[in-house]
Short mmCIF file of C-alpha atoms in Angstrom, two decimals:
data_model
loop_
_atom_site.label_atom_id
_atom_site.label_comp_id
_atom_site.label_asym_id
_atom_site.label_seq_id
_atom_site.Cartn_x
_atom_site.Cartn_y
_atom_site.Cartn_z
CA MET A 1 0.86 -11.08 15.61
CA PHE A 2 -0.15 -11.29 11.96
CA ARG A 3 -1.26 -14.52 10.28
CA LEU A 4 -3.36 -15.30 7.24
CA GLN A 5 -6.48 -17.45 7.33
CA GLY A 6 -6.81 -18.35 3.70
CA SER A 7 -5.53 -15.68 1.36
CA LYS A 8 -8.20 -13.02 1.97
CA VAL A 9 -8.52 -12.76 5.76
CA LEU A 10 -5.90 -11.39 8.17
CA ALA A 11 -5.96 -12.59 11.78
CA VAL A 12 -4.15 -10.48 14.36
CA ASP A 13 -3.54 -11.92 17.83
CA MET A 14 -3.14 -9.25 20.50
CA THR A 15 -2.09 -9.36 24.14
CA GLY A 16 -2.60 -5.75 25.15
CA ASP A 17 -0.80 -4.30 22.16
CA ALA A 18 -2.27 -2.34 19.25
CA VAL A 19 -2.68 -2.60 15.51
CA LYS A 20 -3.58 0.07 12.96
CA ALA A 21 -5.98 -0.98 10.22
CA LYS A 22 -8.05 0.42 7.39
CA ASN A 23 -11.25 1.85 8.79
CA GLY A 24 -14.14 -0.55 8.35
CA ALA A 25 -11.94 -3.53 7.50
CA MET A 26 -12.60 -5.49 10.71
CA VAL A 27 -14.94 -8.41 10.06
CA ALA A 28 -14.89 -10.11 13.50
CA TYR A 29 -13.12 -10.19 16.86
CA ASP A 30 -13.08 -12.12 20.08
CA GLY A 31 -11.87 -11.09 23.53
CA ARG A 32 -11.93 -7.49 24.65
CA MET A 33 -11.03 -4.72 22.21
CA ASP A 34 -10.99 -0.93 22.17
CA PHE A 35 -11.33 0.99 18.90
CA LYS A 36 -10.18 4.49 18.06
CA LYS A 37 -10.48 6.31 14.74
CA LEU A 38 -7.25 7.85 13.48
CA SER A 39 -7.45 11.00 11.39
CA GLY A 40 -5.41 11.60 8.28
CA GLY A 41 -3.80 8.19 7.89
CA GLY A 42 -0.32 9.67 8.20
CA GLU A 43 1.23 10.78 11.46
CA GLY A 44 1.35 14.40 12.46
CA ILE A 45 0.25 17.60 10.77
CA ARG A 46 2.26 16.91 7.61
CA GLY A 47 0.41 13.68 6.94
CA MET A 48 -2.95 15.35 7.38
CA VAL A 49 -2.10 18.41 5.31
CA THR A 50 -0.60 16.54 2.37
CA ARG A 51 -3.60 14.25 2.15
CA ARG A 52 -6.00 17.16 2.27
CA ILE A 53 -4.12 18.96 -0.50
CA THR A 54 -3.90 15.95 -2.78
CA GLY A 55 -7.33 14.54 -2.02
CA GLU A 56 -5.86 11.16 -1.11
CA GLN A 57 -8.00 9.70 1.64
CA MET A 58 -6.88 6.95 3.98
CA THR A 59 -8.87 6.67 7.18
CA MET A 60 -7.43 4.23 9.69
CA MET A 61 -8.44 2.94 13.09
CA GLU A 62 -6.42 1.71 16.05
CA VAL A 63 -7.47 -1.56 17.68
CA LYS A 64 -6.05 -2.41 21.09
CA GLY A 65 -6.83 -5.18 23.53
CA HIS A 66 -6.64 -8.88 24.28
CA GLY A 67 -7.91 -11.42 21.77
CA THR A 68 -7.99 -11.88 18.03
CA CYS A 69 -9.23 -9.52 15.33
CA TRP A 70 -9.96 -10.55 11.77
CA PHE A 71 -9.63 -8.06 8.91
CA ALA A 72 -10.62 -8.20 5.23
CA ASP A 73 -11.59 -5.76 2.51
CA ARG A 74 -13.66 -6.54 -0.60
CA ALA A 75 -12.25 -10.08 -0.84
CA SER A 76 -8.83 -8.68 -1.78
CA GLU A 77 -5.78 -10.92 -1.58
CA ILE A 78 -3.63 -10.11 1.46
CA ASN A 79 0.17 -10.13 1.50
CA LEU A 80 2.33 -9.93 4.62
CA VAL A 81 5.45 -7.75 4.53
CA GLY A 82 8.10 -7.90 7.25
CA LEU A 83 10.02 -4.69 7.92
CA GLN A 84 13.42 -4.66 9.62
CA GLY A 85 13.94 -0.94 10.03
CA ASP A 86 13.37 -0.29 6.33
CA LYS A 87 10.59 1.63 4.59
CA LEU A 88 7.66 0.36 2.55
CA TYR A 89 5.96 2.59 -0.03
CA VAL A 90 2.38 1.53 -0.72
CA GLU A 91 -0.68 3.00 -2.42
CA SER A 92 -3.07 4.06 0.36
CA SER A 93 -5.91 1.99 -1.10
CA ASN A 94 -3.71 -1.14 -0.85
CA LEU A 95 -2.75 -0.80 2.84
CA LEU A 96 -4.85 -3.01 5.14
CA ALA A 97 -3.05 -3.04 8.52
CA THR A 98 0.26 -2.43 10.31
CA ASP A 99 1.77 -3.25 13.67
CA GLY A 100 0.97 -0.47 16.12
CA GLY A 101 4.68 0.29 16.48
CA LEU A 102 5.24 0.99 12.77
CA ARG A 103 5.23 4.61 11.67
CA THR A 104 3.00 5.69 8.80
CA GLY A 105 3.43 8.85 6.81
CA THR A 106 3.45 10.28 3.30
CA SER A 107 6.03 10.66 0.57
CA PHE A 108 5.97 12.72 -2.61
CA THR A 109 5.94 10.50 -5.70
CA GLY A 110 5.42 12.86 -8.62
CA MET A 111 3.01 12.22 -11.43
CA ARG A 112 1.46 8.95 -10.29
CA GLY A 113 -1.52 11.11 -9.36
CA ALA A 114 -3.07 10.09 -12.67
CA THR A 115 -4.02 6.85 -10.93
CA GLN A 116 -7.62 7.39 -10.00
CA GLY A 117 -8.18 7.90 -6.28
CA ASN A 118 -4.54 8.57 -5.48
CA GLY A 119 -2.78 11.86 -5.06
CA LEU A 120 0.79 12.94 -5.67
CA PHE A 121 1.76 11.42 -2.33
CA THR A 122 2.00 7.75 -1.47
CA THR A 123 1.82 6.15 1.96
CA THR A 124 5.01 5.12 3.76
CA VAL A 125 5.35 2.51 6.49
CA GLU A 126 8.63 2.15 8.38
CA GLY A 127 10.15 0.57 11.47
CA HIS A 128 10.32 -2.98 12.77
CA GLY A 129 7.23 -5.14 12.43
CA GLN A 130 4.67 -6.42 9.97
CA ALA A 131 2.35 -4.78 7.49
CA ALA A 132 -0.48 -6.31 5.49
CA ILE A 133 -1.04 -5.01 1.97
CA MET A 134 -3.86 -5.89 -0.42
CA SER A 135 -3.92 -6.70 -4.09
CA ASP A 136 -6.56 -7.46 -6.69
CA GLY A 137 -5.56 -11.06 -7.28
CA PRO A 138 -2.39 -12.69 -5.91
CA ALA A 139 0.45 -10.16 -5.81
CA VAL A 140 3.62 -10.84 -7.76
CA LEU A 141 6.91 -9.86 -6.14
CA LEU A 142 9.48 -8.65 -8.66
CA ARG A 143 13.17 -8.09 -7.96
CA VAL A 144 14.92 -4.96 -9.22
CA SER A 145 18.71 -4.99 -9.50
CA PRO A 146 21.20 -2.45 -10.90
CA GLN A 147 21.54 -4.64 -14.00
CA PHE A 148 17.80 -5.13 -14.45
CA PRO A 149 15.59 -2.05 -13.95
CA LEU A 150 11.83 -2.61 -13.96
CA THR A 151 9.01 -0.77 -15.72
CA VAL A 152 5.50 -1.07 -14.28
CA ASP A 153 2.07 0.02 -15.46
CA PRO A 154 0.69 2.47 -12.85
CA GLY A 155 -2.57 0.55 -12.65
CA ALA A 156 -0.76 -2.65 -11.63
CA TYR A 157 1.59 -1.05 -9.07
CA VAL A 158 0.89 -1.90 -5.40
CA ALA A 159 4.02 -1.20 -3.34
CA HIS A 160 7.81 -1.24 -3.26
CA GLN A 161 10.66 -1.42 -0.76
CA GLY A 162 14.42 -1.26 -0.84
CA ASN A 163 16.91 1.20 -2.28
CA LEU A 164 14.93 2.13 -5.38
CA ARG A 165 14.66 5.25 -7.48
CA GLN A 166 11.45 5.75 -9.39
CA SER A 167 10.84 7.91 -12.41
CA PHE A 168 8.01 8.39 -14.85
CA GLN A 169 8.38 7.88 -18.56
CA SER A 170 6.18 8.08 -21.60
CA GLY A 171 5.23 4.72 -22.95
CA VAL A 172 2.55 2.47 -24.27
CA THR A 173 0.24 0.77 -21.77
CA PHE A 174 -2.01 -2.18 -22.49
CA ARG A 175 -4.98 0.16 -22.36
CA THR A 176 -3.45 2.37 -25.03
CA LEU A 177 -2.85 -0.64 -27.27
CA LEU A 178 -6.49 -1.61 -26.84
CA GLY A 179 -7.57 1.85 -27.90
CA GLU A 180 -8.81 2.85 -24.43
CA GLY A 181 -6.24 5.55 -23.87
CA GLY A 182 -6.22 9.14 -24.93
CA GLY A 183 -3.35 11.53 -24.41
CA GLU A 184 0.16 10.64 -23.34
CA ALA A 185 0.47 7.30 -21.56
CA PHE A 186 3.11 6.89 -18.87
CA GLN A 187 4.83 4.13 -16.96
CA ILE A 188 6.73 3.90 -13.67
CA ARG A 189 10.41 2.91 -13.96
CA PHE A 190 12.30 1.53 -10.97
CA GLU A 191 16.10 1.45 -10.76
CA GLY A 192 18.41 0.29 -7.97
CA ASP A 193 18.09 -2.69 -5.64
CA GLY A 194 14.75 -3.70 -4.13
CA LEU A 195 11.36 -5.33 -4.54
CA VAL A 196 8.20 -4.20 -6.31
CA TYR A 197 4.74 -5.65 -5.67
CA VAL A 198 2.38 -5.71 -8.64
CA GLN A 199 -1.16 -7.03 -8.98
CA PRO A 200 -2.43 -9.09 -11.91
CA SER A 201 -5.55 -6.95 -12.33
CA GLU A 202 -5.15 -3.26 -13.09
CA ARG A 203 -7.04 -0.79 -10.93
CA ASN A 204 -9.09 1.79 -12.76
CA THR A 205 -6.83 4.54 -14.01
CA ILE A 206 -7.43 7.52 -16.21
CA ALA A 207 -6.12 5.40 -19.08
CA GLY A 208 -2.68 5.61 -17.48
CA ASP A 209 -2.46 9.09 -18.92
CA VAL A 210 -1.00 12.39 -17.76
#
């Protein structure tokens, strides 16, 4: 279903099936399509309640029909992720679209709420199918192994998958070194076996501080 046209436009070919996408991200379509706004972004009451509590907003729409839809958002780079029954954790602002059969929800992440526009919960996508995630610049995919844990600046983090444990530690960020930080800077540490997606341009954060 999912294919890239260039690096910044996602084309989704549908034959009566559905896709969930970020609200307002459709730039064109052909054929016959029906659109429905989805509330909350996560499935069920829990998804809606956690987002309301944390202030993390992710409004999605469901597109169903026959034809092709094209999606894009602020000229962001788009990365396709294939899921084989596993779970993807992604910042809500970086999720563009998922197969209609994939389940979306929320997961508690701890203190990454210092990232501006994101709450203490992150978005989860799981099942069998494809998801499209966005990054500011081409995403870099980094491997984490038991021998080589990974530490990531919260402003560069996009998503992760696999059997990973994440923790938050005090540290020095690039912003702190440049004198832009105030307070205690923190970083995200990943341990285990999996993949982490990072973007080459940091999103605006509150100086990466807690």
